[in-house]
Coordinates of C-alpha atoms in Angstrom, one line a residue:
Chain A
E15 CA 0.0 -0.1 -0.1
V16 CA 1.2 3.4 -1.0
Q17 CA 1.9 5.6 1.9
V18 CA 3.2 9.2 2.4
L19 CA 3.4 10.8 5.8
E20 CA 4.5 14.3 6.5
S21 CA 6.2 15.8 9.6
G22 CA 8.0 18.9 10.6
G23 CA 5.1 21.3 11.0
G24 CA 4.8 24.0 13.7
L25 CA 4.6 27.6 14.8
V26 CA 7.3 29.9 13.5
Q27 CA 8.0 33.6 13.5
P28 CA 8.0 35.7 10.5
G29 CA 11.4 35.6 8.9
G30 CA 12.2 32.2 10.4
S31 CA 12.7 28.9 9.0
L32 CA 11.3 25.3 9.0
R33 CA 12.0 21.9 7.4
L34 CA 9.4 19.6 6.4
S35 CA 9.8 16.0 5.8
C36 CA 7.9 13.1 4.1
A37 CA 8.4 9.5 4.5
A38 CA 7.3 7.4 1.6
S39 CA 6.7 3.7 1.4
G40 CA 4.7 1.1 -0.6
F41 CA 6.4 1.9 -3.9
T42 CA 9.6 2.3 -5.8
Y43 CA 10.3 5.8 -4.5
S44 CA 13.2 6.8 -6.9
T45 CA 11.0 6.2 -9.9
Y46 CA 8.2 8.9 -9.1
A47 CA 8.3 12.8 -8.9
M48 CA 7.2 14.2 -5.8
S49 CA 5.5 17.4 -4.8
W50 CA 4.4 19.7 -2.1
V51 CA 1.0 21.3 -2.2
R52 CA -0.3 23.6 0.4
Q53 CA -3.9 24.9 1.5
A54 CA -4.3 28.1 3.4
P55 CA -7.0 28.2 6.1
G56 CA -10.4 28.1 4.3
K57 CA -8.8 28.5 1.0
G58 CA -8.2 26.2 -2.1
L59 CA -5.1 24.1 -3.1
E60 CA -1.9 25.8 -4.3
W61 CA 1.1 23.7 -5.8
V62 CA 4.4 24.6 -4.2
S63 CA 7.2 22.7 -5.4
A64 CA 8.2 19.5 -7.1
I65 CA 11.1 17.2 -7.8
S66 CA 11.9 14.5 -10.5
G67 CA 12.3 10.9 -9.5
S68 CA 16.2 11.3 -9.7
G69 CA 16.1 14.8 -8.0
S70 CA 18.0 16.2 -10.9
S71 CA 15.2 18.5 -11.8
T72 CA 13.2 20.8 -9.4
Y73 CA 10.3 23.0 -10.0
Y74 CA 8.8 26.0 -7.8
A75 CA 5.7 28.3 -7.7
D76 CA 6.7 31.9 -8.1
A77 CA 5.4 32.4 -4.5
V78 CA 8.1 30.4 -3.0
R79 CA 10.9 30.7 -5.4
G80 CA 14.2 31.7 -3.9
R81 CA 13.0 30.9 -0.2
F82 CA 12.2 27.3 -0.3
T83 CA 14.2 24.6 -1.4
I84 CA 13.0 21.0 -2.3
S85 CA 15.2 17.9 -1.9
R86 CA 14.9 14.1 -1.7
D87 CA 16.9 11.2 -0.4
N88 CA 16.3 8.1 -2.5
S89 CA 18.3 6.0 -0.1
K90 CA 15.8 6.7 2.6
N91 CA 12.6 7.2 0.8
T92 CA 12.3 10.7 2.1
L93 CA 11.2 14.3 0.7
S94 CA 12.1 17.5 2.4
L95 CA 11.2 21.0 2.1
Q96 CA 13.3 23.6 3.4
M97 CA 11.4 26.8 4.2
N98 CA 13.1 30.2 4.9
S99 CA 12.3 33.7 5.1
L100 CA 8.9 32.5 6.0
R101 CA 5.8 35.0 5.9
A102 CA 2.2 35.2 7.3
E103 CA 0.9 34.1 3.9
D104 CA 2.9 30.9 3.9
T105 CA 0.6 29.8 6.8
A106 CA -1.1 26.5 5.7
V107 CA -1.5 22.8 5.6
Y108 CA 1.3 21.4 3.6
Y109 CA 0.6 18.0 1.7
C110 CA 3.1 15.7 0.3
A111 CA 2.0 14.1 -2.8
K112 CA 3.2 11.4 -5.1
D113 CA 3.1 11.8 -8.8
E114 CA 2.2 9.1 -11.2
D115 CA 5.2 9.4 -13.3
Y116 CA 9.1 9.8 -13.1
D117 CA 9.1 13.5 -14.1
F118 CA 6.9 16.2 -13.0
W119 CA 5.4 18.0 -15.9
N120 CA 2.1 17.4 -17.3
G121 CA 0.9 14.7 -15.0
Y122 CA -1.0 14.3 -11.9
W123 CA -0.7 13.3 -8.2
D124 CA -2.2 9.9 -7.4
H125 CA -1.5 9.7 -3.8
W126 CA -1.4 12.4 -1.1
G127 CA -0.6 12.6 2.6
Q128 CA -2.6 13.6 5.4
G129 CA -0.9 17.0 5.9
T130 CA 1.3 19.2 8.3
Q131 CA 0.2 22.5 9.6
V132 CA 2.5 25.3 9.3
T133 CA 1.7 28.5 11.0
V134 CA 3.8 31.9 10.6
S135 CA 2.9 34.4 13.3
S136 CA 4.6 36.4 16.0
Chain B
Q265 CA -7.0 34.6 -7.9
S266 CA -6.5 31.2 -9.2
V267 CA -5.4 30.6 -12.8
L268 CA -8.2 28.1 -13.6
T269 CA -11.8 29.3 -12.9
Q270 CA -14.4 27.4 -11.1
P271 CA -17.8 28.3 -9.8
P272 CA -17.3 28.6 -6.0
S273 CA -20.4 26.5 -5.1
A274 CA -22.9 24.0 -6.6
S275 CA -25.7 22.0 -5.2
G276 CA -28.2 19.3 -6.1
T277 CA -30.6 16.7 -4.4
P278 CA -29.9 13.0 -4.1
G279 CA -30.3 11.3 -7.5
Q280 CA -29.7 14.5 -9.5
R281 CA -26.9 15.2 -12.1
V282 CA -24.8 18.1 -11.6
T283 CA -21.7 19.4 -13.5
V284 CA -18.9 21.7 -12.2
S285 CA -17.0 23.7 -14.8
C286 CA -13.3 24.6 -15.1
S287 CA -12.1 27.4 -17.4
G288 CA -8.6 28.0 -18.3
S289 CA -6.4 29.2 -21.3
N290 CA -4.5 28.1 -24.3
S291 CA -1.2 27.7 -22.0
N292 CA -2.9 25.4 -19.6
I293 CA -6.4 23.5 -20.4
G294 CA -6.0 24.4 -24.3
S295 CA -2.9 22.3 -24.6
N296 CA -2.7 20.1 -21.5
P297 CA -4.8 17.3 -19.9
V298 CA -7.0 18.1 -16.8
N299 CA -7.3 16.4 -13.6
W300 CA -9.9 16.4 -10.9
Y301 CA -9.5 16.0 -7.1
Q302 CA -12.2 15.5 -4.6
Q303 CA -11.6 16.9 -1.0
L304 CA -14.0 15.6 1.6
P305 CA -14.4 17.6 4.7
G306 CA -11.5 17.5 7.0
T307 CA -9.4 15.3 4.7
A308 CA -6.8 15.3 2.3
P309 CA -7.4 15.6 -1.4
K310 CA -7.9 12.4 -3.5
L311 CA -7.5 11.9 -7.2
L312 CA -11.1 11.6 -8.9
I313 CA -10.4 12.0 -12.8
Y314 CA -7.1 12.0 -14.6
T315 CA -6.2 12.9 -18.2
N316 CA -9.4 14.6 -18.8
D317 CA -11.9 11.6 -18.5
Q318 CA -10.2 8.6 -16.9
R319 CA -11.2 7.2 -13.5
P320 CA -8.8 5.7 -11.2
S321 CA -9.9 2.2 -9.9
G322 CA -12.2 2.6 -7.0
V323 CA -13.8 5.8 -8.3
P324 CA -17.7 5.0 -9.1
D325 CA -18.6 5.4 -12.9
R326 CA -21.1 8.1 -11.4
F327 CA -18.1 10.6 -11.8
S328 CA -17.1 11.4 -15.4
G329 CA -14.8 14.1 -16.9
S330 CA -14.9 15.8 -20.2
K331 CA -12.6 18.7 -21.9
S332 CA -13.3 21.0 -24.9
G333 CA -10.9 23.8 -26.0
T334 CA -10.0 25.8 -22.9
S335 CA -12.7 24.4 -20.5
A336 CA -13.2 21.1 -18.9
S337 CA -16.3 19.8 -16.9
L338 CA -16.8 17.2 -14.0
A339 CA -20.3 15.4 -13.9
I340 CA -21.6 13.5 -11.1
S341 CA -24.6 11.7 -11.8
G342 CA -26.9 9.9 -9.2
L343 CA -25.7 12.4 -6.6
Q344 CA -25.3 11.0 -3.1
S345 CA -25.0 12.6 0.3
E346 CA -21.2 11.3 0.5
D347 CA -20.4 13.3 -2.6
E348 CA -20.6 16.5 -0.4
A349 CA -17.0 18.0 -0.9
D350 CA -14.9 20.4 -2.7
Y351 CA -13.8 19.6 -6.3
Y352 CA -10.6 21.3 -7.8
C353 CA -9.6 21.0 -11.4
A354 CA -5.8 21.2 -12.2
A355 CA -3.4 21.1 -15.2
W356 CA 0.0 21.8 -16.3
D357 CA 0.4 25.6 -17.4
D358 CA 3.2 26.0 -20.2
S359 CA 3.8 29.6 -19.3
L360 CA 4.3 29.2 -15.6
N361 CA 6.0 25.9 -16.0
G362 CA 4.0 24.4 -13.1
R363 CA 0.9 22.8 -12.2
V364 CA -2.1 25.2 -11.4
F365 CA -5.5 24.7 -9.7
G366 CA -9.0 26.0 -10.1
G367 CA -10.2 27.7 -7.0
G368 CA -12.3 24.9 -6.0
T369 CA -16.1 24.3 -6.1
Q370 CA -18.0 23.3 -3.0
L371 CA -20.8 21.0 -3.8
T372 CA -23.8 20.6 -1.4
V373 CA -26.1 17.9 -1.3
L374 CA -29.7 19.3 -0.3

């Protein structure tokens, strides 16, 4: 059974940093792209960042480019999101999502985690 | 402001057929497949329709998708109370070099 489980969320002050992690199991991790998708309180879904199966290609939404860094460790089946210079508008539930293909473009997410809450507030 | 446009709400009575629209542009829906996600209250999103009109295993055939030009639609026939959820369309955008979502449609079963 495919499973993805996020961790690392919490309360952080504006300008601070936080690192999210996602543990994957139940599939050949290195052969699928992975993403982070977030949902602000009472709002819709917003794609944040993605990484190809090998980790050689990364993608970012304009809202986070230059502040967030996505990475993966295929030896440990883990995905990470390093978030720096956090702002109040980054407050959201962050979901880890598995892609249906090796690379990110033009595909879809076929499995999602339950999400981890990130709150940016003083 | 979402790149793809969906109506914020839709409703129907049990047994009815309802449709949810998703409007985009040539850089997204006009040139790339559309996918739909269902988010039940308090839960994570779930893949509902992929590549315009394909259903993953386990999704009832009451759910169907279609695409024409720069618009797409999700249809739900034989509406049931458990269909009450938020529905999101998504597609790759060639100009933004990323995936974009619609703002979501909250479906109420009356």
